[in-house]
Short mmCIF file of C-alpha atoms in Angstrom, two decimals:
data_model
loop_
_atom_site.label_atom_id
_atom_site.label_comp_id
_atom_site.label_asym_id
_atom_site.label_seq_id
_atom_site.Cartn_x
_atom_site.Cartn_y
_atom_site.Cartn_z
CA MET P 1 13.90 18.61 2.02
CA SER P 2 15.18 16.46 4.88
CA ILE P 3 14.09 12.82 4.99
CA ILE P 4 13.93 11.43 8.52
CA HIS P 5 14.15 7.63 8.60
CA LYS P 6 12.26 5.97 11.44
CA THR P 7 14.93 3.40 12.24
CA THR P 8 17.71 2.52 14.64
CA LEU P 9 21.09 4.11 15.37
CA THR P 10 23.70 2.02 17.18
CA PRO P 11 25.11 3.69 19.19
CA THR P 12 22.56 6.48 19.46
CA LYS P 13 23.48 10.13 19.04
CA LEU P 14 23.03 10.71 22.77
CA GLU P 15 25.35 7.80 23.54
CA LEU P 16 27.99 9.26 21.22
CA LEU P 17 27.65 12.68 22.84
CA THR P 18 27.84 11.23 26.36
CA ALA P 19 31.36 10.06 25.56
CA TRP P 20 32.37 13.13 23.50
CA LEU P 21 31.05 16.09 25.51
CA PRO P 22 33.28 15.87 28.61
CA ALA P 23 36.40 16.46 26.48
CA GLN P 24 35.09 19.76 25.09
CA PRO P 25 36.44 23.02 26.59
CA TRP P 26 32.97 24.54 26.85
CA TYR P 27 31.47 21.61 28.78
CA ALA P 28 30.96 22.27 32.51
CA ALA P 29 32.08 19.08 34.25
CA THR P 30 29.89 17.92 37.12
CA GLY P 31 32.08 15.10 38.43
CA ARG P 32 29.67 12.57 36.97
CA ALA P 33 28.97 11.18 33.53
CA PRO P 34 26.61 13.36 31.47
CA GLU P 35 22.91 12.49 31.75
CA LEU P 36 21.68 13.66 28.37
CA SER P 37 18.28 14.08 26.80
CA LYS P 38 17.28 15.80 23.58
CA ALA P 39 15.83 19.26 24.19
CA GLY P 40 15.41 20.71 20.70
CA GLY P 41 17.00 21.62 17.43
CA PHE P 42 16.43 21.73 13.69
CA ARG P 43 18.02 20.62 10.43
CA LEU P 44 19.35 22.10 7.22
CA ASP P 45 19.41 20.39 3.84
CA ASP P 46 22.53 19.66 1.86
CA PRO P 47 21.48 20.60 -1.71
CA LYS P 48 23.29 17.50 -2.99
CA GLY P 49 21.49 15.28 -0.49
CA ASP P 50 24.68 13.61 0.72
CA VAL P 51 25.46 15.19 4.10
CA GLY P 52 23.00 15.28 6.98
CA ILE P 53 23.06 18.54 8.97
CA GLU P 54 21.46 18.78 12.40
CA PHE P 55 21.54 21.48 15.06
CA MET P 56 20.90 19.56 18.30
CA VAL P 57 20.28 20.86 21.81
CA VAL P 58 20.91 18.41 24.64
CA GLN P 59 20.06 18.84 28.30
CA ASP P 60 22.56 17.53 30.85
CA ALA P 61 20.93 16.63 34.16
CA SER P 62 24.06 15.30 35.87
CA GLY P 63 24.68 18.45 37.92
CA ASP P 64 22.81 20.31 40.63
CA ARG P 65 20.89 22.18 37.93
CA PRO P 66 20.27 21.36 34.28
CA ALA P 67 22.60 22.66 31.58
CA TRP P 68 21.92 22.95 27.86
CA TYR P 69 24.47 22.44 25.11
CA HIS P 70 24.15 23.19 21.40
CA VAL P 71 25.94 20.59 19.27
CA PRO P 72 25.58 20.98 15.50
CA MET P 73 26.43 17.69 13.79
CA THR P 74 26.95 16.41 10.28
CA TYR P 75 26.39 12.84 9.15
CA ARG P 76 28.44 11.38 6.31
CA ALA P 77 28.68 8.04 4.50
CA ALA P 78 32.49 8.20 4.48
CA PRO P 79 35.20 9.91 6.53
CA LEU P 80 35.92 13.57 5.87
CA ASP P 81 39.62 13.92 5.11
CA GLY P 82 41.52 16.13 7.53
CA ALA P 83 38.72 16.19 10.11
CA ASP P 84 39.81 13.45 12.51
CA ARG P 85 39.81 15.81 15.50
CA ALA P 86 36.21 16.77 14.75
CA LEU P 87 34.91 13.19 14.67
CA ILE P 88 32.29 12.60 17.36
CA GLY P 89 32.03 8.93 16.45
CA THR P 90 30.57 6.40 14.05
CA THR P 91 27.16 4.79 14.21
CA GLU P 92 25.23 2.11 12.33
CA HIS P 93 22.07 3.50 10.72
CA GLY P 94 19.33 0.94 10.14
CA VAL P 95 18.72 2.18 6.58
CA LEU P 96 21.85 4.04 5.48
CA GLY P 97 24.53 1.88 7.08
CA ARG P 98 27.63 3.24 8.76
CA ARG P 99 27.63 6.99 9.33
CA TRP P 100 30.52 9.22 10.40
CA VAL P 101 29.30 11.89 12.81
CA TYR P 102 31.25 15.17 12.91
CA ASP P 103 31.18 18.33 15.00
CA GLY P 104 29.47 20.65 12.51
CA PRO P 105 31.68 23.77 12.65
CA HIS P 106 34.59 21.72 11.25
CA ASP P 107 32.60 20.50 8.23
CA PRO P 108 32.66 22.76 5.15
CA VAL P 109 29.19 21.64 4.04
CA PHE P 110 27.77 22.69 7.41
CA VAL P 111 29.46 26.10 7.17
CA THR P 112 28.25 26.65 3.60
CA GLN P 113 24.63 25.88 4.50
CA LEU P 114 24.76 27.94 7.69
CA LEU P 115 25.87 30.92 5.62
CA ALA P 116 23.05 30.17 3.18
CA LEU P 117 20.58 30.21 6.10
CA LEU P 118 21.82 33.62 7.23
CA GLN P 119 21.56 34.93 3.66
CA GLY P 120 18.01 33.61 3.22
CA ARG P 121 19.02 30.97 0.67
CA ALA P 122 18.33 27.94 2.92
CA GLU P 123 15.20 27.08 4.87
CA PRO P 124 15.37 25.49 8.34
CA GLN P 125 13.73 22.07 8.55
CA ALA P 126 11.98 20.29 11.42
CA GLN P 127 14.34 18.15 13.45
CA SER P 128 12.30 14.95 13.47
CA VAL P 129 9.70 15.23 10.68
CA SER P 130 10.43 14.73 6.98
CA HIS P 131 9.72 17.42 4.37
CA THR P 132 8.63 19.96 6.98
CA PRO P 133 10.05 23.49 7.33
CA ASP P 134 10.48 24.88 10.85
CA PRO P 135 9.25 28.50 10.89
CA SER P 136 10.18 28.90 14.56
CA VAL P 137 13.84 29.17 13.53
CA THR P 138 14.66 32.70 12.43
CA ALA P 139 17.73 34.13 10.71
CA GLU P 140 18.46 37.85 10.65
CA LEU P 141 21.24 39.68 8.84
CA THR P 142 21.99 43.38 8.92
CA GLY P 143 23.04 45.28 5.82
CA ALA P 144 26.63 45.35 7.06
CA GLY P 145 26.50 41.62 7.68
CA SER P 146 25.24 40.98 4.17
CA ASP P 147 28.11 42.98 2.71
CA GLY P 148 30.62 41.08 4.80
CA LEU P 149 29.33 37.68 3.66
CA ALA P 150 29.56 38.41 -0.06
CA GLY P 151 31.58 35.54 -1.48
CA ALA P 152 32.32 34.17 1.99
CA GLY P 153 32.61 30.52 2.89
CA PRO P 154 35.03 27.65 2.77
CA ASP P 155 36.30 26.22 -0.50
CA VAL P 156 34.29 23.02 -0.76
CA PRO P 157 35.37 20.56 -3.47
CA ALA P 158 32.76 18.30 -5.03
CA GLU P 159 34.10 15.28 -3.13
CA ALA P 160 33.53 16.89 0.25
CA GLY P 161 29.78 16.72 -0.12
CA SER P 162 29.58 13.30 -1.70
CA GLY P 163 28.93 9.92 -0.24
CA GLY P 164 32.27 8.64 -1.55
CA PRO P 165 35.73 9.34 -0.14
CA ALA P 166 35.79 12.96 0.96
CA GLY P 167 38.50 15.21 -0.41
CA ALA P 168 40.32 17.56 1.91
CA ALA P 169 38.42 20.83 1.87
CA GLU P 170 39.85 24.15 2.98
CA ALA P 171 38.54 24.09 6.53
CA PRO P 172 37.55 27.36 8.20
CA ALA P 173 39.68 28.60 11.09
CA VAL P 174 37.92 27.09 14.12
CA ALA P 175 38.58 28.05 17.75
CA ASP P 176 36.69 26.83 20.82
CA GLY P 177 36.03 29.25 23.67
CA PRO P 178 34.32 28.78 27.06
CA ASP P 179 30.83 29.32 25.64
CA ALA P 180 31.09 29.29 21.84
CA THR P 181 33.03 28.08 18.81
CA ARG P 182 34.29 30.80 16.47
CA LEU P 183 34.82 30.41 12.71
CA VAL P 184 36.36 33.09 10.52
CA VAL P 185 34.54 32.64 7.21
CA ALA P 186 36.48 35.06 5.02
CA GLY P 187 39.94 36.62 5.21
CA GLY P 188 39.61 39.67 7.41
CA GLY P 189 35.83 39.39 7.28
CA PRO P 190 33.18 38.55 9.89
CA ALA P 191 33.27 35.57 12.23
CA LEU P 192 30.56 33.05 12.97
CA GLU P 193 30.07 32.21 16.64
CA VAL P 194 28.28 28.94 17.23
CA THR P 195 26.83 29.15 20.73
CA ARG P 196 27.66 26.02 22.71
CA VAL P 197 26.27 26.82 26.17
CA LEU P 198 22.62 27.87 25.99
CA ARG P 199 21.05 29.81 28.84
CA PRO P 200 17.32 30.46 29.21
CA GLU P 201 17.75 33.86 30.89
CA SER P 202 15.97 36.53 28.85
CA GLY P 203 18.14 39.24 27.39
CA ALA P 204 21.43 37.50 28.15
CA GLU P 205 22.93 38.03 24.70
CA THR P 206 25.18 40.96 23.97
CA THR P 207 24.53 43.00 20.83
CA GLU P 208 28.10 44.28 20.53
CA ALA P 209 29.39 44.15 16.93
CA VAL P 210 26.58 41.77 15.92
CA ARG P 211 25.93 41.60 12.17
CA GLY P 212 23.36 38.82 12.25
CA HIS P 213 22.12 35.79 14.13
CA VAL P 214 20.12 32.55 14.01
CA THR P 215 17.57 32.18 16.81
CA ALA P 216 15.73 29.00 17.82
CA GLY P 217 14.08 27.42 20.83
CA TRP P 218 14.58 24.47 23.14
CA GLN P 219 12.51 22.72 25.80
CA LEU P 220 12.83 23.32 29.55
CA PRO P 221 12.20 20.65 32.22
CA ASP P 222 8.91 22.29 33.26
CA GLY P 223 7.54 21.95 29.73
CA GLY P 224 8.16 25.57 28.79
CA GLU P 225 10.36 26.81 25.96
CA ALA P 226 13.39 29.06 25.97
CA ARG P 227 14.74 30.87 22.95
CA GLY P 228 18.20 32.12 22.23
CA ARG P 229 20.83 32.75 19.59
CA PHE P 230 22.27 29.50 18.29
CA VAL P 231 24.64 31.35 15.94
CA VAL P 232 25.89 34.94 15.91
CA LEU P 233 27.71 36.74 13.10
CA ARG P 234 30.19 39.29 14.49
CA ASP P 235 33.04 41.47 13.38
CA ALA P 236 36.11 39.26 13.44
CA VAL P 237 38.07 41.71 15.58
CA CYS P 238 35.64 41.84 18.48
#
């Protein structure tokens, strides 16, 4: 299970995201620098214990009204070959040393463990507490979705999950849209949509061609909680 070190990060994750977010196609520019705070999230374990995997929700208060963005990230002890465009930045961890922080959908270990979560083979972990599952995160897969994921996932060589130099894995086809990032996980099979722009409005999600989803919550400024689909599994053609 995830081990959360109570230590320093320089720069912090929010500082890295403040510089990175405005360049993303799904970020709604406000004319000012992002004013970010952490609003929620959870983690997944890498079975080998080498790659950190975090699903983070940040609130941006720089506009007239708050906006929430979902940024899954992976943390590595060495660069991931072929993933330069997915690098959010590097940071110095007080215990683990230098860490390379990547946009999760481009990392094959992230994709593999997200598929495992949808298939019930991985358990979501609390974002900030060690060795603690997070039962508020739910994953649901229909029968059709289960059939479509059989044998799906990127080809991840042993080096890609290690702390040493990362070999070039076969990256999934990744495309950013105005609200989500889409990954085709198998040739002609279903697509994963990682929601980027989270909205607290109830019932906002479409159910068209949905084969499965991961649902979690995040905090609102008034202290309440919103819930929504962080990831959706759809037919690739929709």
